[in-house]
PDB file of C-alpha atoms in Angstrom:
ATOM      1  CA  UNK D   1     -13.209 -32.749 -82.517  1.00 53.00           C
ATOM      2  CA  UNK D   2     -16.280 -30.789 -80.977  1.00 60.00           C
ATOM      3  CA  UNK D   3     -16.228 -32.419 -77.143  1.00 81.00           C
ATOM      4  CA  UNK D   4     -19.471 -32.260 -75.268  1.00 89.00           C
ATOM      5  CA  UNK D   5     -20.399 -31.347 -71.658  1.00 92.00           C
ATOM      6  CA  UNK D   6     -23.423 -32.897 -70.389  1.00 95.00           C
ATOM      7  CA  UNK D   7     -24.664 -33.338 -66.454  1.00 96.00           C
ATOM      8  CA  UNK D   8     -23.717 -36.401 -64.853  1.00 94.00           C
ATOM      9  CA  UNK D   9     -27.014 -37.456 -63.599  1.00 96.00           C
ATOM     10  CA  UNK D  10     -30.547 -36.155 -63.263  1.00 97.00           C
ATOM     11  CA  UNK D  11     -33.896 -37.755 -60.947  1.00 97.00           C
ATOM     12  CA  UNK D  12     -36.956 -36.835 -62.268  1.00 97.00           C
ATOM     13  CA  UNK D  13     -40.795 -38.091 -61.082  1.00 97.00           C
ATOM     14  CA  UNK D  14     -43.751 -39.832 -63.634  1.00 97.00           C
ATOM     15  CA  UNK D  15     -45.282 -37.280 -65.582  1.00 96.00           C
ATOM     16  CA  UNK D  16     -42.925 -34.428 -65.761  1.00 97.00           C
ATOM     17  CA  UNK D  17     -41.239 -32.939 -68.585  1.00 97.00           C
ATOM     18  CA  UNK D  18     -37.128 -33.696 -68.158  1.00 98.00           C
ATOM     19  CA  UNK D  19     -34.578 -31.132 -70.006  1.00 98.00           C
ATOM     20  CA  UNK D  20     -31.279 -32.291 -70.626  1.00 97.00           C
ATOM     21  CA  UNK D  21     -29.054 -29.773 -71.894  1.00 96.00           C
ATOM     22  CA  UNK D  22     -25.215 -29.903 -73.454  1.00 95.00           C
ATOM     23  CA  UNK D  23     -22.204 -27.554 -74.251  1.00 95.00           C
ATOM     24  CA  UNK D  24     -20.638 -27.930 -77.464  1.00 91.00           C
ATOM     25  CA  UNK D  25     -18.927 -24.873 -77.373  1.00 92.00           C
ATOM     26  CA  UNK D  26     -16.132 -25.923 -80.585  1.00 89.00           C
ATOM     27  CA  UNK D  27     -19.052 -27.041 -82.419  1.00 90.00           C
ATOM     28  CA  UNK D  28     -18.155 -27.072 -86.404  1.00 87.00           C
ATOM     29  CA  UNK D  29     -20.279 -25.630 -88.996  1.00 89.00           C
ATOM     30  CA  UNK D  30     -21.059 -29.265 -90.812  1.00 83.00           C
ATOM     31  CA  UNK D  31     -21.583 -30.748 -87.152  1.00 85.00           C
ATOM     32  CA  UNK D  32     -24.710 -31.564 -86.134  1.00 87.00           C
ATOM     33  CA  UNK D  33     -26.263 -32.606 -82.649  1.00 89.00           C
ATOM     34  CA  UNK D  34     -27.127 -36.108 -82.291  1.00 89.00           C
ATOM     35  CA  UNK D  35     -29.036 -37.707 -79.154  1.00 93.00           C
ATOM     36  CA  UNK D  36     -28.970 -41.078 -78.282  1.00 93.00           C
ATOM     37  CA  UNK D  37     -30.397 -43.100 -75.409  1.00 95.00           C
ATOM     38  CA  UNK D  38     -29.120 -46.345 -73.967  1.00 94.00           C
ATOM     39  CA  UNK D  39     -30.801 -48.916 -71.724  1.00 93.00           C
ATOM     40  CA  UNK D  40     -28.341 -50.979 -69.020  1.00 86.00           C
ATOM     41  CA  UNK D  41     -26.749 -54.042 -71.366  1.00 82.00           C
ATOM     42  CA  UNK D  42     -28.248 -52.628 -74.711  1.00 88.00           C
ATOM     43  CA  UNK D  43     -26.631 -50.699 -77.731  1.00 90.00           C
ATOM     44  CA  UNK D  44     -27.331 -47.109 -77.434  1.00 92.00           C
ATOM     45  CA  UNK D  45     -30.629 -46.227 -79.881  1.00 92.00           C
ATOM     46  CA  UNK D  46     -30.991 -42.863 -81.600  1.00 90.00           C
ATOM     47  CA  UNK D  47     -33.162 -40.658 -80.421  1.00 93.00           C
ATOM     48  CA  UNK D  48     -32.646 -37.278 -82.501  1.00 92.00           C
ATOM     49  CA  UNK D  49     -30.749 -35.250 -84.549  1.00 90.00           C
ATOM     50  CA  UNK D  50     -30.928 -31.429 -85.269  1.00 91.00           C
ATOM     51  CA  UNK D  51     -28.658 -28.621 -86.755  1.00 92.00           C
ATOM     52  CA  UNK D  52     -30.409 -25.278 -85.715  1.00 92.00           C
ATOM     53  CA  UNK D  53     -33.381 -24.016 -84.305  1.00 89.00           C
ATOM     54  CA  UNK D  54     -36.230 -26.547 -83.146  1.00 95.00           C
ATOM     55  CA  UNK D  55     -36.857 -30.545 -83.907  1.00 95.00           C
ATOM     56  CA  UNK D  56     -39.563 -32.348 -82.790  1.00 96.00           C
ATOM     57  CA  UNK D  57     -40.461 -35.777 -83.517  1.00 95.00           C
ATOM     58  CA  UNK D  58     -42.815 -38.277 -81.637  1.00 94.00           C
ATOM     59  CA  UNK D  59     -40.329 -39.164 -79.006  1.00 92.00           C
ATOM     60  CA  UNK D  60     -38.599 -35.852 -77.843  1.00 97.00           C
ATOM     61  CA  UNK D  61     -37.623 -32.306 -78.632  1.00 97.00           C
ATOM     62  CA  UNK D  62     -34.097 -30.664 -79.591  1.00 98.00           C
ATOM     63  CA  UNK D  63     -33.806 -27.539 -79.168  1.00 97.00           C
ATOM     64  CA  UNK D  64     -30.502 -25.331 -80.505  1.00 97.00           C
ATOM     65  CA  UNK D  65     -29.979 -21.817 -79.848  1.00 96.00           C
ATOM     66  CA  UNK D  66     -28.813 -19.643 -82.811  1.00 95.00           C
ATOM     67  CA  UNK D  67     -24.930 -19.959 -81.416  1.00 95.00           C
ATOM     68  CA  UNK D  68     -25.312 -23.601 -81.726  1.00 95.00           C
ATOM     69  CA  UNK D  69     -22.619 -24.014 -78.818  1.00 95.00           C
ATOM     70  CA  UNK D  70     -25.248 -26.239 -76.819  1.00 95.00           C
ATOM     71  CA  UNK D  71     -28.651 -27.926 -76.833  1.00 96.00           C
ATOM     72  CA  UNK D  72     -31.576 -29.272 -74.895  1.00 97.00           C
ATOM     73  CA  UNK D  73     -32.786 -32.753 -75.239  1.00 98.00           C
ATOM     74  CA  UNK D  74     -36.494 -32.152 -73.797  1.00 98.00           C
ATOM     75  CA  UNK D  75     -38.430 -35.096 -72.833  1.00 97.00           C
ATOM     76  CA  UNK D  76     -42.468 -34.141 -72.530  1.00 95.00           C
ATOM     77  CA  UNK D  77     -44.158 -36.701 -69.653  1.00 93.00           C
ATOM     78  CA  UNK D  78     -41.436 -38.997 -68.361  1.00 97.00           C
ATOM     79  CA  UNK D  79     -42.226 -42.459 -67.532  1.00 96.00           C
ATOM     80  CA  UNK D  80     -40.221 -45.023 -65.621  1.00 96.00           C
ATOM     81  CA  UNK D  81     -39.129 -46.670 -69.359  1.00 95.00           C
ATOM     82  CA  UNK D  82     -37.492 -43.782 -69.859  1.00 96.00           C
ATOM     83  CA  UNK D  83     -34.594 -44.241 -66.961  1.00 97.00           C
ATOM     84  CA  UNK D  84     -31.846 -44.750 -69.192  1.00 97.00           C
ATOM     85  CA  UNK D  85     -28.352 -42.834 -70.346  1.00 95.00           C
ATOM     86  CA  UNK D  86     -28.794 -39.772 -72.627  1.00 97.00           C
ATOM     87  CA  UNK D  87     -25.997 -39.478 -74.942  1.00 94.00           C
ATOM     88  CA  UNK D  88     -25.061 -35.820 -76.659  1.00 92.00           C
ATOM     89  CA  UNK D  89     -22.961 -36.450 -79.806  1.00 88.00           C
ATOM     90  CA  UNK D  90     -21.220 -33.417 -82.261  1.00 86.00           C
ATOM     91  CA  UNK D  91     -20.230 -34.862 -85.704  1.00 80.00           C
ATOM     92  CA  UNK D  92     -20.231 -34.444 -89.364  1.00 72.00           C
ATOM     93  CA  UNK D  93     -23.003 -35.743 -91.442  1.00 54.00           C
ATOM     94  CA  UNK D  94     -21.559 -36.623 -94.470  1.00 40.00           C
ATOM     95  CA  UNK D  95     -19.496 -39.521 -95.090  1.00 37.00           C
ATOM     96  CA  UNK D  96     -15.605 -39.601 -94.748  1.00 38.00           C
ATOM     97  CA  UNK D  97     -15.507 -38.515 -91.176  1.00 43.00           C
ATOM     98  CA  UNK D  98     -17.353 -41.816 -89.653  1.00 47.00           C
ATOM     99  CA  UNK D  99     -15.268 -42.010 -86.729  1.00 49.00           C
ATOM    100  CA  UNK D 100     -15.420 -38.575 -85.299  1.00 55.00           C
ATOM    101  CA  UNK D 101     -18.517 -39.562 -83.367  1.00 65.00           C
ATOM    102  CA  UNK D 102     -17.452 -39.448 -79.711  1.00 70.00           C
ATOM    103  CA  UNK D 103     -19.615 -40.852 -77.075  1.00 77.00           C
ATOM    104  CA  UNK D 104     -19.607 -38.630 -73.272  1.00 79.00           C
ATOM    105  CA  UNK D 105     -20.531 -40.411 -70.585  1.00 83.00           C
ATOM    106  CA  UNK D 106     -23.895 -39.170 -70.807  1.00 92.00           C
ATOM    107  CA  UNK D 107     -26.076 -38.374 -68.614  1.00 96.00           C
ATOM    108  CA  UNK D 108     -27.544 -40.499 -66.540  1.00 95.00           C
ATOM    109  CA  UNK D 109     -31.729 -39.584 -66.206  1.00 97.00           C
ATOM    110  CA  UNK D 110     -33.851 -41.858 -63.254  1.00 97.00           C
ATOM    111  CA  UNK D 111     -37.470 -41.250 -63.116  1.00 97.00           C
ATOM    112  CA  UNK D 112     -39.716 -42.264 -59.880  1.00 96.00           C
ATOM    113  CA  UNK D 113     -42.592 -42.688 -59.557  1.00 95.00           C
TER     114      UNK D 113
ATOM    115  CA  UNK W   1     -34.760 -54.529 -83.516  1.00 73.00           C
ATOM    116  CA  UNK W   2     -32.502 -52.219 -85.033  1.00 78.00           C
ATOM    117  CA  UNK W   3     -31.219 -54.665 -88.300  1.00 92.00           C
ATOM    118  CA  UNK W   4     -27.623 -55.602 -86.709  1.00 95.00           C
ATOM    119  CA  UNK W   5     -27.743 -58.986 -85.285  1.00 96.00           C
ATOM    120  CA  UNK W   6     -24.947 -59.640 -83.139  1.00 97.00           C
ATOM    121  CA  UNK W   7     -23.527 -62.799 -82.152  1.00 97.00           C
ATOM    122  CA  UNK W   8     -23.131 -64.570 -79.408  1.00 97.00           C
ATOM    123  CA  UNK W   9     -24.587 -62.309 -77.168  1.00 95.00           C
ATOM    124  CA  UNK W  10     -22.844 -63.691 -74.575  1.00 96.00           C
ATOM    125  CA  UNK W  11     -19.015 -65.256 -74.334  1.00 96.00           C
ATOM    126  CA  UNK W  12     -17.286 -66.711 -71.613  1.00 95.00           C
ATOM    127  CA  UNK W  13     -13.659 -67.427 -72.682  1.00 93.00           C
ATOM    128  CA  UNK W  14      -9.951 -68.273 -71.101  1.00 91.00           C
ATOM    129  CA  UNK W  15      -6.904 -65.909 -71.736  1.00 89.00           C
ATOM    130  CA  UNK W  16      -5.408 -68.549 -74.240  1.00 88.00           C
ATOM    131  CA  UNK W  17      -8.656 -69.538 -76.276  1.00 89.00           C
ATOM    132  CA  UNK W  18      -9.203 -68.052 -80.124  1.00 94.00           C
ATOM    133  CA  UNK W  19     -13.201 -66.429 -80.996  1.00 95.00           C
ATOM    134  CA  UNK W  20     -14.521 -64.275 -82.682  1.00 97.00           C
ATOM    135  CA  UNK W  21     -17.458 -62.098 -82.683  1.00 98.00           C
ATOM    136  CA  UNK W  22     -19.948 -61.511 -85.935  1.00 98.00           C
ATOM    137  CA  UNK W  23     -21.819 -59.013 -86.624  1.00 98.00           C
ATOM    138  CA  UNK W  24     -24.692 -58.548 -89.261  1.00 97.00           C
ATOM    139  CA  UNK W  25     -26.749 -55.626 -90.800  1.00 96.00           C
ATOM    140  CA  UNK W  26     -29.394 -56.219 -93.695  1.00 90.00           C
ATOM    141  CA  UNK W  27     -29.675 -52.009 -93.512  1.00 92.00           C
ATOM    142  CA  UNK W  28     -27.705 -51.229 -96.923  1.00 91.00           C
ATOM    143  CA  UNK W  29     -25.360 -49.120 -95.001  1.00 91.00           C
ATOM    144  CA  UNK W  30     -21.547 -48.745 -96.072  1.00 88.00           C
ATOM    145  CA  UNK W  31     -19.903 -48.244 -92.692  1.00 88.00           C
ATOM    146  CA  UNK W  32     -19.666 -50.675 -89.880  1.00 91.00           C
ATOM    147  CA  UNK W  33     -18.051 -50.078 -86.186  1.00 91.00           C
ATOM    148  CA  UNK W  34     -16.783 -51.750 -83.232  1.00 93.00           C
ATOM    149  CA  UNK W  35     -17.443 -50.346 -79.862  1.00 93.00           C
ATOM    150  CA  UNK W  36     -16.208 -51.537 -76.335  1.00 94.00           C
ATOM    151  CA  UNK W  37     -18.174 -50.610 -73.165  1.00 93.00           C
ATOM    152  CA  UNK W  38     -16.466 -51.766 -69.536  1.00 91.00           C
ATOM    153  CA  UNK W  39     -18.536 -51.215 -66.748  1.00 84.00           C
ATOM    154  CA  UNK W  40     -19.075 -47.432 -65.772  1.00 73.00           C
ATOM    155  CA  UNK W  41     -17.056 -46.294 -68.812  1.00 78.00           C
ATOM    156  CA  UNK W  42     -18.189 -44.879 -71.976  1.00 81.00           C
ATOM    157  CA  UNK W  43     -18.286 -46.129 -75.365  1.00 85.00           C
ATOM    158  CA  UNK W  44     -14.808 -46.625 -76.591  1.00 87.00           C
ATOM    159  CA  UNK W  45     -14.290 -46.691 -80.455  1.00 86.00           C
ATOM    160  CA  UNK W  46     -12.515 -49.115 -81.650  1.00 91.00           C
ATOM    161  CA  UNK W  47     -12.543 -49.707 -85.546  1.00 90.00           C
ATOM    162  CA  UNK W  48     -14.657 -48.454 -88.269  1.00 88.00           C
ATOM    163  CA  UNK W  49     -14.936 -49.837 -91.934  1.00 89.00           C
ATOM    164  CA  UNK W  50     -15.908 -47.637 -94.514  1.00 84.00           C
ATOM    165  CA  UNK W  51     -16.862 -49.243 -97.997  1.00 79.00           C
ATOM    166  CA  UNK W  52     -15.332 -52.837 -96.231  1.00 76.00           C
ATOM    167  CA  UNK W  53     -12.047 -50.592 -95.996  1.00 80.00           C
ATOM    168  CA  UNK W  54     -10.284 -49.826 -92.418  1.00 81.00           C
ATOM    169  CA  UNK W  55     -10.314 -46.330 -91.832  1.00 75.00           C
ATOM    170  CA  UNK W  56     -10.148 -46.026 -88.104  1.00 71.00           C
ATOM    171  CA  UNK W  57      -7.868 -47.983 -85.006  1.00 73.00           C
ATOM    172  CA  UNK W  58      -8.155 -46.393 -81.905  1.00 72.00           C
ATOM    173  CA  UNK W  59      -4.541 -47.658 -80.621  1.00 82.00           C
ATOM    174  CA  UNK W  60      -6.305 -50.681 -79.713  1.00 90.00           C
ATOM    175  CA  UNK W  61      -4.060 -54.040 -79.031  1.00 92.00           C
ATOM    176  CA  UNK W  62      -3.310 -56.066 -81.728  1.00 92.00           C
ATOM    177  CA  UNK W  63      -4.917 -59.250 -79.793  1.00 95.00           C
ATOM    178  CA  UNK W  64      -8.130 -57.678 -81.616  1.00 96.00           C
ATOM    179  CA  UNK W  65      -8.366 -58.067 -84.939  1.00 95.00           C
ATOM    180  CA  UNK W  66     -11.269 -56.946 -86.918  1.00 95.00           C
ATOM    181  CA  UNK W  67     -12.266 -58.648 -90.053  1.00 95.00           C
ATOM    182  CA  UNK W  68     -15.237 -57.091 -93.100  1.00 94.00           C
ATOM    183  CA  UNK W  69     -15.305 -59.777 -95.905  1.00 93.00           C
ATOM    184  CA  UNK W  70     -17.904 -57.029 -97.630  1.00 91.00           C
ATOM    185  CA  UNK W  71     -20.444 -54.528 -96.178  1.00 88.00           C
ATOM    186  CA  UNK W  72     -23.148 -56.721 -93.954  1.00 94.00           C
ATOM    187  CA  UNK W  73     -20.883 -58.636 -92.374  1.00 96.00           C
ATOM    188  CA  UNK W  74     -17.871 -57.517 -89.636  1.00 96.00           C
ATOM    189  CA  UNK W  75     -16.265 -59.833 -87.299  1.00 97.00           C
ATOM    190  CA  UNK W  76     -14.058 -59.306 -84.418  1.00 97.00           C
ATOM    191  CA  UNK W  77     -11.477 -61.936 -83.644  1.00 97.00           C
ATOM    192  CA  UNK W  78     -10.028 -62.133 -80.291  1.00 96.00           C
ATOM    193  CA  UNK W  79      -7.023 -63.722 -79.020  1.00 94.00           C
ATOM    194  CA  UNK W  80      -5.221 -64.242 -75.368  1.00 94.00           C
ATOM    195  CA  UNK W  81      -7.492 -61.586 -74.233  1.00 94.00           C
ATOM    196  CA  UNK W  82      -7.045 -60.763 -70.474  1.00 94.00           C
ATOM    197  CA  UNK W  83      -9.422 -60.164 -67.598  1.00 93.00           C
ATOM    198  CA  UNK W  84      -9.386 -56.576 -68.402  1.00 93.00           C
ATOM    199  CA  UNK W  85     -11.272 -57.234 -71.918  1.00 95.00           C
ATOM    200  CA  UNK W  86     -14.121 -58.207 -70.204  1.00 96.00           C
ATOM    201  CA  UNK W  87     -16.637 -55.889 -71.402  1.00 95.00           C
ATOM    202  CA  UNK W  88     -19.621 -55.318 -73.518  1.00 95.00           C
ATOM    203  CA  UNK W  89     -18.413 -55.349 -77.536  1.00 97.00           C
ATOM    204  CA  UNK W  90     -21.194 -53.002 -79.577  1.00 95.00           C
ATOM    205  CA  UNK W  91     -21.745 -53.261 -83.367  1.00 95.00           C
ATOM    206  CA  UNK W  92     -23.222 -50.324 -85.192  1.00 92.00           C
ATOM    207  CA  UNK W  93     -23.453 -49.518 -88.983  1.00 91.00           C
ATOM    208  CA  UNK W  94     -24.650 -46.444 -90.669  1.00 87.00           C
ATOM    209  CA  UNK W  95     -25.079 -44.385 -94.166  1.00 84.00           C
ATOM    210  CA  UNK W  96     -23.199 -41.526 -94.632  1.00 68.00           C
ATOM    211  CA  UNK W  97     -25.353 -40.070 -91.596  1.00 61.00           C
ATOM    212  CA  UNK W  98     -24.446 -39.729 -88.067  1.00 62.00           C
ATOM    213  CA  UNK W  99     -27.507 -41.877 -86.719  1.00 78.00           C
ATOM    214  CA  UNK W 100     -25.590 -45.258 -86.490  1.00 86.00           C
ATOM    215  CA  UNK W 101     -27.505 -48.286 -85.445  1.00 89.00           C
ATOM    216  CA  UNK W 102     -26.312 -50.435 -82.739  1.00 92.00           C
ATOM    217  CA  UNK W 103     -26.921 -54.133 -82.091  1.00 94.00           C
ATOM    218  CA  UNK W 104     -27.382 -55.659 -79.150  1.00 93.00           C
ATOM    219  CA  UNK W 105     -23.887 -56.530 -77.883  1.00 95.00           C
ATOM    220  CA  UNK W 106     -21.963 -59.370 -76.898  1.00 96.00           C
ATOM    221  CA  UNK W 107     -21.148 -59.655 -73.138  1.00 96.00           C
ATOM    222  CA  UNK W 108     -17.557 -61.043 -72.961  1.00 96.00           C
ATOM    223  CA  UNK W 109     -16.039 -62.333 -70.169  1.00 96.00           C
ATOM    224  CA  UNK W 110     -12.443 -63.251 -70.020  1.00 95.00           C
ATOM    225  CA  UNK W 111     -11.595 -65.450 -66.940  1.00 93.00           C
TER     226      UNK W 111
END
């Protein structure tokens, strides 16, 4: 199982851009990188998933360097609704291996204003 | 609203009473898991159901005892749970993907 390495906590301020990053070093070749975020007394909520190179969608960035033994979660323009737990996750995508999926502790992000 | 309903979201129960915990997703997916968060801890995995079939147990005490009559539905039955098992019990289901959906959570509290 690829275990992740991600850091404990992280303050940011309104407005900036946050980058969270995490080491996957035994990272698979059907793995891919899953972020999740989760909000005190809620389920966690998916936030994106890439395999290599660059994803973008209308909430945050991945990016993977050609290695693939980490990635950056980057968050453009942080507001205070985004103080929450970032969760890195390394699995397979296809079926059979459903319970691989192992949750870190994540990282902690708290944005001020 | 992610599609899994839980209920109750919350539970206050002695270390002798019987409940159980349901859980509901109207997503079409096949697999459906059970997840335990204590306070300051990370998720903990505790069953998963594949195709209503149990393909995962995370060495976790028998006085849980998960329950998928077919592929919406998953309960958790609990019994003489101690103070320990207080904690927040996650349902998620998913499609052959990693991206599984949570729902809300119960909050249990054993006293």
């Amino acid at each position: 199982l690829a275990k992740t390495t991600q850091p404990i906590s992280m303050d940011s301020y309104e407005g900036q851009e946050v980058n969270i990053t995490c080491s996957h070093n035994n990272i698979a070749t059907n793995d891919y990188i899953t972020w999740y975020q989760q909000f005190p007394s809620q389920g966690p909520r998916f936030i994106i998933q890439g395999y290599k190179t660059k994803v973008t969608n209308e909430v945050a960035s991945l990016f993977i360097p050609a290695d693939r033994k980490s990635s950056t979660l980057s968050l453009p323009r942080v507001s205070l609704s985004d103080t929450a737990v970032y969760y890195c996750l390394v699995g397979d995508s296809y079926g059979g291996s459903q319970g691989n999926l192992i949750f870190g502790k994540g990282t902690k992000l708290s944005v001020k204003p | 609203e992610t599609g899994v309903t839980q209920t109750p979201r919350h539970l206050v129960m002695g270390m002798t009473n019987k409940k159980s915990l349901k859980c509901e997703q109207h997503l079409g997916h096949n697999a459906m898991y059970w997840y335990k968060q204590s306070a300051k801890k990370p998720l903990e995995l505790m069953f998963v159901y594949n195709f209503k079939e149990q393909t995962e147990n995370n060495s976790v005490p028998s006085r849980f005892s998960p329950e998928c009559p077919n592929s919406s539905h998953l309960f958790l039955h609990l019994h003489t749970l101690q103070p320990e098992d207080s904690a927040l019990y996650l349902c998620a289901s998913s499609q052959a993907t990693v991206e599984q959906f949570f729902g809300p959570g119960t909050r249990l509290t054993v006293l």
